Amino acid sequence: IRKKSRAIIISRLCDLGFTDSQGKPDYKRIDHFIINIGANNPRKVILNYLYPNELNKVVTQVKVMYKKEMS
């Protein structure tokens, strides 16, 4: 479940431009974004260290951001 949630987050953020010059995920930028995401990450940890309940909140927030940007 955690792997699937992380994949969704990375995929959506890459669609929003969180990629390097070669089109691959920019993990440093993604981790910085996740650390500063706000109340959904109160422990201020990188993507791989989020608890499942925190991951669900971050997935929801990223999906909302994606939907807003794509409309």
Short mmCIF file of N, CA and C in Angstrom, two decimals:
data_model
loop_
_atom_site.label_atom_id
_atom_site.label_comp_id
_atom_site.label_asym_id
_atom_site.label_seq_id
_atom_site.Cartn_x
_atom_site.Cartn_y
_atom_site.Cartn_z
N ILE A 1 0.83 -1.20 0.00
CA ILE A 1 0.00 0.00 0.00
C ILE A 1 0.87 1.25 0.00
N ARG A 2 1.94 1.24 0.81
CA ARG A 2 2.82 2.41 0.88
C ARG A 2 3.51 2.64 -0.46
N LYS A 3 3.93 1.55 -1.11
CA LYS A 3 4.63 1.67 -2.39
C LYS A 3 3.70 2.28 -3.44
N LYS A 4 2.44 1.84 -3.46
CA LYS A 4 1.47 2.36 -4.42
C LYS A 4 1.21 3.84 -4.16
N SER A 5 1.08 4.22 -2.90
CA SER A 5 0.83 5.62 -2.55
C SER A 5 2.01 6.51 -2.97
N ARG A 6 3.23 6.04 -2.70
CA ARG A 6 4.40 6.82 -3.10
C ARG A 6 4.47 6.95 -4.62
N ALA A 7 4.12 5.88 -5.33
CA ALA A 7 4.13 5.93 -6.79
C ALA A 7 3.13 6.94 -7.33
N ILE A 8 1.96 7.01 -6.72
CA ILE A 8 0.95 7.98 -7.13
C ILE A 8 1.47 9.40 -6.91
N ILE A 9 2.06 9.64 -5.76
CA ILE A 9 2.60 10.98 -5.45
C ILE A 9 3.67 11.36 -6.46
N ILE A 10 4.62 10.47 -6.68
CA ILE A 10 5.72 10.77 -7.61
C ILE A 10 5.19 11.00 -9.02
N SER A 11 4.26 10.17 -9.46
CA SER A 11 3.69 10.31 -10.80
C SER A 11 3.00 11.64 -10.99
N ARG A 12 2.13 12.00 -10.04
CA ARG A 12 1.39 13.26 -10.15
C ARG A 12 2.32 14.47 -10.10
N LEU A 13 3.32 14.42 -9.21
CA LEU A 13 4.26 15.55 -9.11
C LEU A 13 5.10 15.66 -10.37
N CYS A 14 5.45 14.54 -10.98
CA CYS A 14 6.19 14.59 -12.25
C CYS A 14 5.34 15.22 -13.34
N ASP A 15 4.05 14.90 -13.34
CA ASP A 15 3.13 15.52 -14.31
C ASP A 15 3.04 17.02 -14.09
N LEU A 16 3.26 17.45 -12.85
CA LEU A 16 3.22 18.88 -12.52
C LEU A 16 4.57 19.57 -12.73
N GLY A 17 5.58 18.82 -13.21
CA GLY A 17 6.85 19.43 -13.55
C GLY A 17 8.00 19.17 -12.59
N PHE A 18 7.84 18.26 -11.67
CA PHE A 18 8.91 17.94 -10.73
C PHE A 18 9.87 16.92 -11.36
N THR A 19 10.44 17.29 -12.51
CA THR A 19 11.36 16.40 -13.23
C THR A 19 12.68 17.12 -13.46
N ASP A 20 13.71 16.32 -13.75
CA ASP A 20 15.00 16.91 -14.08
C ASP A 20 15.08 17.16 -15.59
N SER A 21 16.24 17.54 -16.08
CA SER A 21 16.38 17.88 -17.50
C SER A 21 16.19 16.69 -18.42
N GLN A 22 16.30 15.47 -17.89
CA GLN A 22 16.14 14.27 -18.71
C GLN A 22 14.72 13.72 -18.64
N GLY A 23 13.84 14.37 -17.91
CA GLY A 23 12.46 13.94 -17.80
C GLY A 23 12.21 12.91 -16.73
N LYS A 24 13.22 12.63 -15.92
CA LYS A 24 13.08 11.67 -14.82
C LYS A 24 12.68 12.42 -13.54
N PRO A 25 12.06 11.71 -12.58
CA PRO A 25 11.65 12.38 -11.33
C PRO A 25 12.84 13.04 -10.62
N ASP A 26 12.64 14.27 -10.19
CA ASP A 26 13.65 15.00 -9.42
C ASP A 26 13.35 14.75 -7.93
N TYR A 27 13.96 13.68 -7.39
CA TYR A 27 13.63 13.25 -6.04
C TYR A 27 14.02 14.27 -4.98
N LYS A 28 15.06 15.02 -5.21
CA LYS A 28 15.46 16.05 -4.25
C LYS A 28 14.37 17.13 -4.16
N ARG A 29 13.86 17.53 -5.29
CA ARG A 29 12.80 18.55 -5.31
C ARG A 29 11.50 17.98 -4.74
N ILE A 30 11.19 16.72 -5.05
CA ILE A 30 9.98 16.09 -4.53
C ILE A 30 10.06 15.99 -3.01
N ASP A 31 11.21 15.54 -2.48
CA ASP A 31 11.36 15.44 -1.03
C ASP A 31 11.24 16.80 -0.36
N HIS A 32 11.82 17.84 -0.97
CA HIS A 32 11.72 19.19 -0.40
C HIS A 32 10.26 19.63 -0.37
N PHE A 33 9.51 19.34 -1.43
CA PHE A 33 8.10 19.68 -1.47
C PHE A 33 7.33 18.94 -0.38
N ILE A 34 7.61 17.65 -0.21
CA ILE A 34 6.91 16.83 0.79
C ILE A 34 7.22 17.32 2.20
N ILE A 35 8.46 17.68 2.45
CA ILE A 35 8.84 18.19 3.78
C ILE A 35 8.06 19.45 4.12
N ASN A 36 7.83 20.30 3.13
CA ASN A 36 7.17 21.59 3.36
C ASN A 36 5.69 21.59 2.98
N ILE A 37 5.06 20.42 2.93
CA ILE A 37 3.67 20.34 2.47
C ILE A 37 2.68 20.88 3.50
N GLY A 38 3.09 21.04 4.73
CA GLY A 38 2.22 21.65 5.73
C GLY A 38 1.68 20.67 6.75
N ALA A 39 0.41 20.81 7.09
CA ALA A 39 -0.20 20.03 8.17
C ALA A 39 -0.27 18.54 7.85
N ASN A 40 -0.20 18.16 6.59
CA ASN A 40 -0.26 16.75 6.23
C ASN A 40 1.05 16.02 6.49
N ASN A 41 2.10 16.74 6.80
CA ASN A 41 3.40 16.16 7.15
C ASN A 41 3.94 16.88 8.39
N PRO A 42 3.31 16.66 9.53
CA PRO A 42 3.73 17.42 10.73
C PRO A 42 5.13 17.05 11.22
N ARG A 43 5.62 15.86 10.88
CA ARG A 43 6.95 15.46 11.33
C ARG A 43 8.06 15.98 10.42
N LYS A 44 7.70 16.58 9.28
CA LYS A 44 8.67 17.16 8.33
C LYS A 44 9.68 16.13 7.85
N VAL A 45 9.19 14.98 7.36
CA VAL A 45 10.06 13.92 6.87
C VAL A 45 9.91 13.78 5.36
N ILE A 46 10.88 13.09 4.72
CA ILE A 46 10.83 12.88 3.29
C ILE A 46 9.78 11.81 2.95
N LEU A 47 9.52 11.66 1.69
CA LEU A 47 8.46 10.77 1.20
C LEU A 47 8.57 9.34 1.73
N ASN A 48 9.77 8.78 1.73
CA ASN A 48 9.94 7.38 2.13
C ASN A 48 9.69 7.14 3.61
N TYR A 49 9.68 8.16 4.43
CA TYR A 49 9.51 8.00 5.87
C TYR A 49 8.12 8.37 6.37
N LEU A 50 7.20 8.66 5.46
CA LEU A 50 5.84 8.99 5.88
C LEU A 50 5.11 7.74 6.36
N TYR A 51 4.33 7.89 7.40
CA TYR A 51 3.47 6.81 7.88
C TYR A 51 2.29 6.65 6.91
N PRO A 52 1.66 5.48 6.90
CA PRO A 52 0.54 5.26 5.96
C PRO A 52 -0.58 6.29 6.08
N ASN A 53 -0.93 6.70 7.30
CA ASN A 53 -2.00 7.70 7.42
C ASN A 53 -1.56 9.06 6.87
N GLU A 54 -0.28 9.39 7.03
CA GLU A 54 0.24 10.64 6.45
C GLU A 54 0.29 10.54 4.93
N LEU A 55 0.66 9.36 4.43
CA LEU A 55 0.71 9.15 2.98
C LEU A 55 -0.67 9.38 2.36
N ASN A 56 -1.71 8.87 3.00
CA ASN A 56 -3.06 9.05 2.46
C ASN A 56 -3.42 10.53 2.37
N LYS A 57 -3.06 11.30 3.37
CA LYS A 57 -3.35 12.73 3.35
C LYS A 57 -2.57 13.44 2.24
N VAL A 58 -1.29 13.06 2.08
CA VAL A 58 -0.46 13.68 1.06
C VAL A 58 -0.96 13.30 -0.34
N VAL A 59 -1.35 12.05 -0.52
CA VAL A 59 -1.90 11.62 -1.81
C VAL A 59 -3.12 12.45 -2.15
N THR A 60 -4.00 12.63 -1.20
CA THR A 60 -5.20 13.43 -1.43
C THR A 60 -4.84 14.86 -1.81
N GLN A 61 -3.90 15.45 -1.09
CA GLN A 61 -3.51 16.83 -1.37
C GLN A 61 -2.88 16.95 -2.76
N VAL A 62 -2.03 16.00 -3.13
CA VAL A 62 -1.37 16.05 -4.43
C VAL A 62 -2.40 15.85 -5.55
N LYS A 63 -3.37 14.95 -5.34
CA LYS A 63 -4.41 14.74 -6.35
C LYS A 63 -5.24 16.01 -6.55
N VAL A 64 -5.54 16.71 -5.46
CA VAL A 64 -6.29 17.97 -5.57
C VAL A 64 -5.47 19.01 -6.32
N MET A 65 -4.19 19.10 -6.01
CA MET A 65 -3.31 20.05 -6.73
C MET A 65 -3.27 19.71 -8.21
N TYR A 66 -3.14 18.42 -8.53
CA TYR A 66 -3.07 17.98 -9.92
C TYR A 66 -4.36 18.33 -10.65
N LYS A 67 -5.49 18.04 -10.03
CA LYS A 67 -6.79 18.32 -10.64
C LYS A 67 -6.95 19.81 -10.89
N LYS A 68 -6.53 20.63 -9.94
CA LYS A 68 -6.64 22.08 -10.08
C LYS A 68 -5.76 22.60 -11.22
N GLU A 69 -4.54 22.08 -11.31
CA GLU A 69 -3.61 22.52 -12.35
C GLU A 69 -4.03 22.07 -13.74
N MET A 70 -4.66 20.90 -13.83
CA MET A 70 -5.04 20.36 -15.13
C MET A 70 -6.37 20.91 -15.65
N SER A 71 -7.09 21.61 -14.79
CA SER A 71 -8.38 22.16 -15.26
C SER A 71 -8.22 23.56 -15.82
#
